[in-house]
PDB file of C-alpha atoms in Angstrom:
ATOM      1  CA  MET N  85      65.489  45.942  90.850  1.00  0.00           C
ATOM      2  CA  THR N  86      67.784  44.093  93.224  1.00  0.00           C
ATOM      3  CA  THR N  87      68.583  45.227  96.750  1.00  0.00           C
ATOM      4  CA  THR N  88      72.197  45.716  95.698  1.00  0.00           C
ATOM      5  CA  ALA N  89      71.182  48.118  92.913  1.00  0.00           C
ATOM      6  CA  VAL N  90      68.977  50.131  95.269  1.00  0.00           C
ATOM      7  CA  ARG N  91      71.814  50.423  97.745  1.00  0.00           C
ATOM      8  CA  SER N  92      74.205  51.475  94.986  1.00  0.00           C
ATOM      9  CA  ARG N  93      71.880  54.261  93.902  1.00  0.00           C
ATOM     10  CA  ALA N  94      71.400  55.392  97.496  1.00  0.00           C
ATOM     11  CA  ASP N  95      75.168  55.409  98.001  1.00  0.00           C
ATOM     12  CA  ALA N  96      75.643  57.419  94.807  1.00  0.00           C
ATOM     13  CA  ARG N  97      73.100  60.009  95.943  1.00  0.00           C
ATOM     14  CA  ALA N  98      74.800  60.205  99.336  1.00  0.00           C
ATOM     15  CA  GLU N  99      78.146  60.792  97.642  1.00  0.00           C
ATOM     16  CA  ARG N 100      76.671  63.672  95.633  1.00  0.00           C
ATOM     17  CA  LEU N 101      75.298  65.440  98.723  1.00  0.00           C
ATOM     18  CA  PRO N 102      77.332  68.571  99.529  1.00  0.00           C
ATOM     19  CA  GLY N 103      79.358  68.563 102.703  1.00  0.00           C
ATOM     20  CA  ALA N 104      79.424  71.110 105.510  1.00  0.00           C
ATOM     21  CA  TRP N 105      82.286  73.045 103.909  1.00  0.00           C
ATOM     22  CA  GLU N 106      80.493  73.390 100.563  1.00  0.00           C
ATOM     23  CA  LEU N 107      77.230  74.298 102.268  1.00  0.00           C
ATOM     24  CA  GLY N 108      79.127  76.799 104.409  1.00  0.00           C
ATOM     25  CA  LEU N 109      80.480  78.481 101.280  1.00  0.00           C
ATOM     26  CA  GLY N 110      76.977  78.706  99.869  1.00  0.00           C
ATOM     27  CA  ARG N 111      75.616  80.023 103.136  1.00  0.00           C
ATOM     28  CA  GLY N 112      78.435  82.567 103.272  1.00  0.00           C
ATOM     29  CA  ALA N 113      77.641  83.784  99.747  1.00  0.00           C
ATOM     30  CA  LEU N 114      74.011  84.212 100.799  1.00  0.00           C
ATOM     31  CA  GLU N 115      74.974  86.121 103.965  1.00  0.00           C
ATOM     32  CA  ILE N 116      77.241  88.445 101.976  1.00  0.00           C
ATOM     33  CA  LYS N 117      74.558  89.105  99.335  1.00  0.00           C
ATOM     34  CA  GLN N 118      72.009  89.915 102.023  1.00  0.00           C
ATOM     35  CA  PHE N 119      74.467  92.275 103.720  1.00  0.00           C
ATOM     36  CA  PHE N 120      75.193  94.262 100.562  1.00  0.00           C
ATOM     37  CA  ARG N 121      71.522  94.381  99.582  1.00  0.00           C
ATOM     38  CA  GLN N 122      70.739  96.192 102.841  1.00  0.00           C
ATOM     39  CA  ARG N 123      72.470  99.359 101.714  1.00  0.00           C
ATOM     40  CA  ASP N 124      71.750 101.424 104.808  1.00  0.00           C
ATOM     41  CA  GLN N 125      73.270  98.750 107.055  1.00  0.00           C
ATOM     42  CA  MET N 126      76.273  98.397 104.735  1.00  0.00           C
ATOM     43  CA  VAL N 127      76.920 102.152 104.571  1.00  0.00           C
ATOM     44  CA  PHE N 128      76.658 102.671 108.339  1.00  0.00           C
ATOM     45  CA  THR N 129      78.798  99.588 109.106  1.00  0.00           C
ATOM     46  CA  PHE N 130      81.682 100.821 106.958  1.00  0.00           C
ATOM     47  CA  ALA N 131      81.208 104.535 107.655  1.00  0.00           C
ATOM     48  CA  PHE N 132      80.982 104.396 111.458  1.00  0.00           C
ATOM     49  CA  PRO N 133      84.705 103.963 112.291  1.00  0.00           C
ATOM     50  CA  VAL N 134      85.741 106.185 109.377  1.00  0.00           C
ATOM     51  CA  VAL N 135      83.547 109.031 110.617  1.00  0.00           C
ATOM     52  CA  PHE N 136      84.874 108.647 114.159  1.00  0.00           C
ATOM     53  CA  LEU N 137      88.424 108.630 112.818  1.00  0.00           C
ATOM     54  CA  PHE N 138      87.807 111.910 110.986  1.00  0.00           C
ATOM     55  CA  LEU N 139      86.163 113.438 114.065  1.00  0.00           C
ATOM     56  CA  PHE N 140      88.885 112.532 116.546  1.00  0.00           C
ATOM     57  CA  ALA N 141      91.699 113.261 114.093  1.00  0.00           C
ATOM     58  CA  SER N 142      90.195 116.710 113.442  1.00  0.00           C
ATOM     59  CA  ILE N 143      89.752 117.533 117.122  1.00  0.00           C
ATOM     60  CA  PHE N 144      93.156 116.215 118.245  1.00  0.00           C
ATOM     61  CA  SER N 145      95.919 117.021 115.773  1.00  0.00           C
ATOM     62  CA  ASP N 146      98.993 117.719 117.925  1.00  0.00           C
ATOM     63  CA  ASP N 147     102.202 115.717 117.913  1.00  0.00           C
ATOM     64  CA  VAL N 148     102.726 113.141 120.665  1.00  0.00           C
ATOM     65  CA  LYS N 149     105.771 114.170 122.671  1.00  0.00           C
ATOM     66  CA  GLY N 150     108.622 111.686 122.580  1.00  0.00           C
ATOM     67  CA  ALA N 151     106.807 109.263 120.279  1.00  0.00           C
ATOM     68  CA  GLY N 152     107.663 110.705 116.861  1.00  0.00           C
ATOM     69  CA  ILE N 153     104.054 110.546 115.670  1.00  0.00           C
ATOM     70  CA  SER N 154     100.943 112.708 115.610  1.00  0.00           C
ATOM     71  CA  VAL N 155      97.759 111.997 117.538  1.00  0.00           C
ATOM     72  CA  GLN N 156      96.048 111.482 114.184  1.00  0.00           C
ATOM     73  CA  GLN N 157      98.426 108.629 113.357  1.00  0.00           C
ATOM     74  CA  LEU N 158      97.765 107.113 116.765  1.00  0.00           C
ATOM     75  CA  TYR N 159      94.042 106.910 116.018  1.00  0.00           C
ATOM     76  CA  VAL N 160      94.340 105.030 112.714  1.00  0.00           C
ATOM     77  CA  PRO N 161      95.406 101.557 113.992  1.00  0.00           C
ATOM     78  CA  ALA N 162      93.085 101.914 116.996  1.00  0.00           C
ATOM     79  CA  MET N 163      90.117 102.567 114.719  1.00  0.00           C
ATOM     80  CA  MET N 164      91.169  99.633 112.556  1.00  0.00           C
ATOM     81  CA  ALA N 165      91.004  97.364 115.604  1.00  0.00           C
ATOM     82  CA  ALA N 166      87.611  98.809 116.558  1.00  0.00           C
ATOM     83  CA  GLY N 167      86.415  98.271 112.986  1.00  0.00           C
ATOM     84  CA  ILE N 168      87.418  94.609 113.119  1.00  0.00           C
ATOM     85  CA  MET N 169      85.519  94.151 116.376  1.00  0.00           C
ATOM     86  CA  SER N 170      82.530  96.055 115.013  1.00  0.00           C
ATOM     87  CA  THR N 171      82.187  93.803 111.943  1.00  0.00           C
ATOM     88  CA  SER N 172      82.546  90.642 114.040  1.00  0.00           C
ATOM     89  CA  PHE N 173      81.523  90.948 117.697  1.00  0.00           C
ATOM     90  CA  GLN N 174      78.871  93.649 117.327  1.00  0.00           C
ATOM     91  CA  SER N 175      77.522  92.484 113.971  1.00  0.00           C
ATOM     92  CA  LEU N 176      77.144  88.826 114.956  1.00  0.00           C
ATOM     93  CA  GLY N 177      75.900  89.554 118.459  1.00  0.00           C
ATOM     94  CA  ILE N 178      73.004  91.600 117.114  1.00  0.00           C
ATOM     95  CA  SER N 179      72.206  89.727 113.885  1.00  0.00           C
ATOM     96  CA  ILE N 180      72.132  86.256 115.456  1.00  0.00           C
ATOM     97  CA  THR N 181      69.857  87.513 118.246  1.00  0.00           C
ATOM     98  CA  ILE N 182      67.467  88.912 115.642  1.00  0.00           C
ATOM     99  CA  GLU N 183      67.528  85.656 113.653  1.00  0.00           C
ATOM    100  CA  ARG N 184      66.818  83.682 116.814  1.00  0.00           C
ATOM    101  CA  ASP N 185      63.954  85.993 117.802  1.00  0.00           C
ATOM    102  CA  GLU N 186      62.426  85.772 114.326  1.00  0.00           C
ATOM    103  CA  LYS N 187      62.746  81.953 114.518  1.00  0.00           C
ATOM    104  CA  VAL N 188      65.118  81.839 111.548  1.00  0.00           C
ATOM    105  CA  LEU N 189      67.554  79.716 113.562  1.00  0.00           C
ATOM    106  CA  ARG N 190      64.785  77.365 114.601  1.00  0.00           C
ATOM    107  CA  ARG N 191      63.785  76.804 110.966  1.00  0.00           C
ATOM    108  CA  LEU N 192      67.403  76.312 109.876  1.00  0.00           C
ATOM    109  CA  ARG N 193      67.912  73.793 112.689  1.00  0.00           C
ATOM    110  CA  GLY N 194      65.009  71.788 111.277  1.00  0.00           C
ATOM    111  CA  THR N 195      66.636  71.480 107.829  1.00  0.00           C
ATOM    112  CA  PRO N 196      69.242  68.886 106.782  1.00  0.00           C
ATOM    113  CA  MET N 197      71.891  71.634 106.748  1.00  0.00           C
ATOM    114  CA  PRO N 198      74.550  70.825 109.368  1.00  0.00           C
ATOM    115  CA  PRO N 199      74.940  73.483 112.088  1.00  0.00           C
ATOM    116  CA  THR N 200      78.588  73.898 111.073  1.00  0.00           C
ATOM    117  CA  ALA N 201      77.502  75.300 107.709  1.00  0.00           C
ATOM    118  CA  TYR N 202      75.519  78.092 109.391  1.00  0.00           C
ATOM    119  CA  PHE N 203      78.526  79.210 111.415  1.00  0.00           C
ATOM    120  CA  LEU N 204      80.851  78.908 108.418  1.00  0.00           C
ATOM    121  CA  GLY N 205      78.505  81.265 106.586  1.00  0.00           C
ATOM    122  CA  LYS N 206      78.869  83.797 109.401  1.00  0.00           C
ATOM    123  CA  VAL N 207      82.649  83.376 109.305  1.00  0.00           C
ATOM    124  CA  TRP N 208      82.753  84.206 105.595  1.00  0.00           C
ATOM    125  CA  LEU N 209      80.576  87.256 106.210  1.00  0.00           C
ATOM    126  CA  VAL N 210      82.755  88.714 108.982  1.00  0.00           C
ATOM    127  CA  LEU N 211      85.934  87.871 107.033  1.00  0.00           C
ATOM    128  CA  VAL N 212      84.797  89.803 103.950  1.00  0.00           C
ATOM    129  CA  THR N 213      83.371  92.765 105.871  1.00  0.00           C
ATOM    130  CA  GLY N 214      86.361  92.846 108.252  1.00  0.00           C
ATOM    131  CA  LEU N 215      88.829  92.915 105.357  1.00  0.00           C
ATOM    132  CA  MET N 216      86.894  95.662 103.608  1.00  0.00           C
ATOM    133  CA  GLU N 217      86.590  97.752 106.776  1.00  0.00           C
ATOM    134  CA  THR N 218      90.299  97.399 107.500  1.00  0.00           C
ATOM    135  CA  ALA N 219      91.245  98.251 103.904  1.00  0.00           C
ATOM    136  CA  ILE N 220      89.080 101.387 103.942  1.00  0.00           C
ATOM    137  CA  LEU N 221      90.563 102.634 107.225  1.00  0.00           C
ATOM    138  CA  LEU N 222      94.100 101.866 106.079  1.00  0.00           C
ATOM    139  CA  LEU N 223      93.480 103.739 102.826  1.00  0.00           C
ATOM    140  CA  VAL N 224      92.185 106.739 104.778  1.00  0.00           C
ATOM    141  CA  GLY N 225      95.180 106.586 107.120  1.00  0.00           C
ATOM    142  CA  VAL N 226      97.683 106.495 104.256  1.00  0.00           C
ATOM    143  CA  ALA N 227      95.916 109.183 102.225  1.00  0.00           C
ATOM    144  CA  PHE N 228      95.159 111.699 104.983  1.00  0.00           C
ATOM    145  CA  TYR N 229      97.248 110.961 108.084  1.00  0.00           C
ATOM    146  CA  ASP N 230     100.694 109.977 106.770  1.00  0.00           C
ATOM    147  CA  ILE N 231     100.534 106.365 107.879  1.00  0.00           C
ATOM    148  CA  ASP N 232     103.475 104.484 106.346  1.00  0.00           C
ATOM    149  CA  LEU N 233     102.895 100.971 105.077  1.00  0.00           C
ATOM    150  CA  PRO N 234     105.338  98.402 106.522  1.00  0.00           C
ATOM    151  CA  SER N 235     108.403  97.851 104.360  1.00  0.00           C
ATOM    152  CA  ASP N 236     109.304  94.375 105.634  1.00  0.00           C
ATOM    153  CA  GLY N 237     107.482  91.076 105.463  1.00  0.00           C
ATOM    154  CA  GLY N 238     107.648  90.519 109.213  1.00  0.00           C
ATOM    155  CA  LYS N 239     105.326  93.441 109.909  1.00  0.00           C
ATOM    156  CA  TRP N 240     102.856  92.246 107.275  1.00  0.00           C
ATOM    157  CA  PHE N 241     102.948  88.750 108.755  1.00  0.00           C
ATOM    158  CA  ALA N 242     102.224  90.254 112.172  1.00  0.00           C
ATOM    159  CA  PHE N 243      99.324  92.182 110.668  1.00  0.00           C
ATOM    160  CA  ALA N 244      97.935  88.963 109.141  1.00  0.00           C
ATOM    161  CA  TRP N 245      97.935  86.930 112.354  1.00  0.00           C
ATOM    162  CA  ILE N 246      96.652  89.834 114.461  1.00  0.00           C
ATOM    163  CA  PHE N 247      93.786  90.275 112.001  1.00  0.00           C
ATOM    164  CA  VAL N 248      92.939  86.558 111.859  1.00  0.00           C
ATOM    165  CA  LEU N 249      93.212  85.888 115.597  1.00  0.00           C
ATOM    166  CA  GLY N 250      91.461  89.143 116.523  1.00  0.00           C
ATOM    167  CA  LEU N 251      88.613  88.607 114.061  1.00  0.00           C
ATOM    168  CA  THR N 252      88.181  84.989 115.170  1.00  0.00           C
ATOM    169  CA  ALA N 253      88.165  85.839 118.874  1.00  0.00           C
ATOM    170  CA  CYS N 254      85.701  88.718 118.436  1.00  0.00           C
ATOM    171  CA  ALA N 255      83.439  86.663 116.158  1.00  0.00           C
ATOM    172  CA  LEU N 256      83.265  83.838 118.702  1.00  0.00           C
ATOM    173  CA  LEU N 257      82.503  86.331 121.473  1.00  0.00           C
ATOM    174  CA  GLY N 258      79.788  87.830 119.270  1.00  0.00           C
ATOM    175  CA  ILE N 259      78.190  84.403 118.818  1.00  0.00           C
ATOM    176  CA  ALA N 260      78.413  83.787 122.568  1.00  0.00           C
ATOM    177  CA  ILE N 261      76.915  87.135 123.601  1.00  0.00           C
ATOM    178  CA  SER N 262      74.017  86.632 121.169  1.00  0.00           C
ATOM    179  CA  SER N 263      72.501  84.279 123.763  1.00  0.00           C
ATOM    180  CA  VAL N 264      72.360  87.028 126.409  1.00  0.00           C
ATOM    181  CA  PRO N 265      69.621  89.376 125.037  1.00  0.00           C
ATOM    182  CA  LYS N 266      66.109  88.160 125.732  1.00  0.00           C
ATOM    183  CA  SER N 267      64.773  89.563 122.459  1.00  0.00           C
ATOM    184  CA  ALA N 268      65.787  91.354 119.283  1.00  0.00           C
ATOM    185  CA  LYS N 269      64.635  94.659 120.788  1.00  0.00           C
ATOM    186  CA  SER N 270      67.264  94.504 123.534  1.00  0.00           C
ATOM    187  CA  ALA N 271      70.077  93.144 121.343  1.00  0.00           C
ATOM    188  CA  SER N 272      71.620  96.505 120.436  1.00  0.00           C
ATOM    189  CA  SER N 273      71.725  97.701 124.038  1.00  0.00           C
ATOM    190  CA  VAL N 274      73.204  94.456 125.381  1.00  0.00           C
ATOM    191  CA  VAL N 275      75.890  94.183 122.685  1.00  0.00           C
ATOM    192  CA  VAL N 276      76.816  97.822 122.034  1.00  0.00           C
ATOM    193  CA  LEU N 277      77.310  98.860 125.684  1.00  0.00           C
ATOM    194  CA  PRO N 278      80.241  96.512 126.486  1.00  0.00           C
ATOM    195  CA  PHE N 279      81.767  97.246 123.075  1.00  0.00           C
ATOM    196  CA  LEU N 280      81.574 100.993 123.717  1.00  0.00           C
ATOM    197  CA  VAL N 281      83.105 100.655 127.196  1.00  0.00           C
ATOM    198  CA  LEU N 282      85.943  98.503 125.836  1.00  0.00           C
ATOM    199  CA  GLN N 283      86.745 101.119 123.203  1.00  0.00           C
ATOM    200  CA  PHE N 284      87.288 103.737 125.912  1.00  0.00           C
ATOM    201  CA  ILE N 285      89.457 101.556 128.179  1.00  0.00           C
ATOM    202  CA  SER N 286      91.423  99.813 125.399  1.00  0.00           C
ATOM    203  CA  GLY N 287      93.056 102.850 123.800  1.00  0.00           C
ATOM    204  CA  VAL N 288      90.701 103.440 120.881  1.00  0.00           C
ATOM    205  CA  TYR N 289      89.315 106.876 121.734  1.00  0.00           C
ATOM    206  CA  ILE N 290      91.728 107.855 124.503  1.00  0.00           C
ATOM    207  CA  SER N 291      95.511 107.548 124.408  1.00  0.00           C
ATOM    208  CA  ILE N 292      96.949 104.758 126.558  1.00  0.00           C
ATOM    209  CA  GLU N 293      99.067 107.062 128.722  1.00  0.00           C
ATOM    210  CA  THR N 294      96.004 109.035 129.881  1.00  0.00           C
ATOM    211  CA  ILE N 295      93.941 105.990 130.940  1.00  0.00           C
ATOM    212  CA  PRO N 296      94.242 104.910 134.609  1.00  0.00           C
ATOM    213  CA  ASP N 297      96.162 101.679 135.094  1.00  0.00           C
ATOM    214  CA  TRP N 298      93.202  99.917 136.726  1.00  0.00           C
ATOM    215  CA  MET N 299      91.094 100.604 133.637  1.00  0.00           C
ATOM    216  CA  LEU N 300      93.885  99.396 131.348  1.00  0.00           C
ATOM    217  CA  ASN N 301      94.148  96.223 133.413  1.00  0.00           C
ATOM    218  CA  ILE N 302      90.441  95.564 132.894  1.00  0.00           C
ATOM    219  CA  GLY N 303      90.774  96.301 129.177  1.00  0.00           C
ATOM    220  CA  ALA N 304      93.741  93.909 129.008  1.00  0.00           C
ATOM    221  CA  LEU N 305      91.399  91.031 129.876  1.00  0.00           C
ATOM    222  CA  PHE N 306      89.720  91.383 126.458  1.00  0.00           C
ATOM    223  CA  PRO N 307      90.951  91.151 122.854  1.00  0.00           C
ATOM    224  CA  LEU N 308      90.406  94.768 121.746  1.00  0.00           C
ATOM    225  CA  LYS N 309      93.265  96.255 123.792  1.00  0.00           C
ATOM    226  CA  TRP N 310      95.723  93.762 122.323  1.00  0.00           C
ATOM    227  CA  MET N 311      94.454  94.250 118.793  1.00  0.00           C
ATOM    228  CA  CYS N 312      94.982  98.013 119.152  1.00  0.00           C
ATOM    229  CA  GLN N 313      98.481  97.484 120.544  1.00  0.00           C
ATOM    230  CA  GLY N 314      99.423  94.989 117.847  1.00  0.00           C
ATOM    231  CA  LEU N 315      98.216  97.172 114.982  1.00  0.00           C
ATOM    232  CA  ARG N 316     100.061 100.146 116.462  1.00  0.00           C
ATOM    233  CA  GLY N 317     103.179  97.973 116.421  1.00  0.00           C
ATOM    234  CA  VAL N 318     102.602  97.192 112.744  1.00  0.00           C
ATOM    235  CA  PHE N 319     101.817 100.658 111.403  1.00  0.00           C
ATOM    236  CA  LEU N 320     103.616 103.036 113.781  1.00  0.00           C
ATOM    237  CA  PRO N 321     107.391 103.539 114.199  1.00  0.00           C
ATOM    238  CA  ASP N 322     109.177 101.818 117.069  1.00  0.00           C
ATOM    239  CA  SER N 323     109.600 105.204 118.764  1.00  0.00           C
ATOM    240  CA  ALA N 324     105.896 105.023 119.649  1.00  0.00           C
ATOM    241  CA  GLN N 325     106.486 102.018 121.938  1.00  0.00           C
ATOM    242  CA  VAL N 326     107.013 104.450 124.812  1.00  0.00           C
ATOM    243  CA  LEU N 327     103.263 105.084 124.817  1.00  0.00           C
ATOM    244  CA  GLU N 328     102.415 101.473 125.672  1.00  0.00           C
ATOM    245  CA  GLN N 329     101.789 100.401 129.247  1.00  0.00           C
ATOM    246  CA  ALA N 330     104.781  98.033 129.135  1.00  0.00           C
ATOM    247  CA  GLY N 331     106.899 100.264 126.878  1.00  0.00           C
ATOM    248  CA  ASP N 332     106.991  97.523 124.249  1.00  0.00           C
ATOM    249  CA  TRP N 333     104.767  96.141 121.480  1.00  0.00           C
ATOM    250  CA  GLU N 334     104.698  92.696 123.176  1.00  0.00           C
ATOM    251  CA  PHE N 335     103.835  90.762 120.027  1.00  0.00           C
ATOM    252  CA  GLY N 336     104.357  87.445 121.819  1.00  0.00           C
ATOM    253  CA  ARG N 337     101.889  88.319 124.558  1.00  0.00           C
ATOM    254  CA  ILE N 338      99.415  89.622 121.981  1.00  0.00           C
ATOM    255  CA  ALA N 339      99.502  86.268 120.177  1.00  0.00           C
ATOM    256  CA  LEU N 340      99.001  84.369 123.443  1.00  0.00           C
ATOM    257  CA  VAL N 341      96.069  86.512 124.603  1.00  0.00           C
ATOM    258  CA  LEU N 342      94.278  86.492 121.251  1.00  0.00           C
ATOM    259  CA  GLY N 343      94.888  82.752 120.852  1.00  0.00           C
ATOM    260  CA  ALA N 344      93.536  82.134 124.357  1.00  0.00           C
ATOM    261  CA  TRP N 345      90.426  84.142 123.519  1.00  0.00           C
ATOM    262  CA  CYS N 346      89.893  82.053 120.383  1.00  0.00           C
ATOM    263  CA  VAL N 347      89.869  78.908 122.526  1.00  0.00           C
ATOM    264  CA  GLY N 348      87.855  80.541 125.319  1.00  0.00           C
ATOM    265  CA  GLY N 349      85.379  82.044 122.864  1.00  0.00           C
ATOM    266  CA  LEU N 350      84.815  78.641 121.254  1.00  0.00           C
ATOM    267  CA  LEU N 351      84.135  77.096 124.652  1.00  0.00           C
ATOM    268  CA  LEU N 352      81.685  79.892 125.479  1.00  0.00           C
ATOM    269  CA  CYS N 353      79.853  79.292 122.204  1.00  0.00           C
ATOM    270  CA  LEU N 354      79.593  75.561 122.852  1.00  0.00           C
ATOM    271  CA  LEU N 355      78.279  76.162 126.377  1.00  0.00           C
ATOM    272  CA  THR N 356      75.867  79.038 125.735  1.00  0.00           C
ATOM    273  CA  PHE N 357      74.610  79.003 122.137  1.00  0.00           C
ATOM    274  CA  ARG N 358      70.884  78.370 121.741  1.00  0.00           C
ATOM    275  CA  TRP N 359      68.835  77.808 118.581  1.00  0.00           C
ATOM    276  CA  LYS N 360      65.592  78.924 120.281  1.00  0.00           C
ATOM    277  CA  ASN N 361      64.551  81.758 122.582  1.00  0.00           C
ATOM    278  CA  ARG N 362      64.137  81.008 126.285  1.00  0.00           C
ATOM    279  CA  ARG N 363      60.376  81.470 125.996  1.00  0.00           C
ATOM    280  CA  ASP N 364      60.270  78.779 123.281  1.00  0.00           C
ATOM    281  CA  GLY N 365      61.747  76.218 125.631  1.00  0.00           C
TER     282      GLY N 365
END
């Protein structure tokens, strides 16, 4: 066999090798299958914000003065934003730490699979779970709390970019924070605590007008506050704008902040992500 023939065969095999995008799709399918096979994790992931929505909506059921809405309606978009962050930031922050501690990442790094494919797999996972979580909460809001679906395409377009930018920013922050815990045992504490604090100071559990301005200013440094505000602007009437800190939905500022966090989150990932634990060198 001539050298030219050998090279031709090698080139043909190289052409048949799947690329990062195709491998990412396969990795995403695997991640999604593993998620749904762990039924307890799946049930608690989807049920957590729904249960909290029912609890808060049952405890606080009065009308909001001057806003033309009930407190129950106010909770629906806030819980949707929290659900998006839960399925991205919290889920990735904990799961990647566990995979690193169990040396799964180290073994994957030693395979021919490009690193991009691993992260694409995580993106597909958070996209599917985030969409399902949002759909469930929206269905509950429409069925039980008189949430009206937007009647114009502009509101739905706003919903789409808020969802995409918010999910992307929170997913990147989840990947970045996964390098903070020293082990899988401490992952939940390290990741859940800042997420819980942000929910209180971003208008998820407590109405914006009752939160001190200095707390709101801290919350405004992170994506969750803007996701809550944007989703309120999509699913609540314009009369509810009076409840916002600026008295307006501020869609332009929301886009800028979430877009900035997408860029900043990517930079954090590039600077901090590790395939091995600190003790492994």
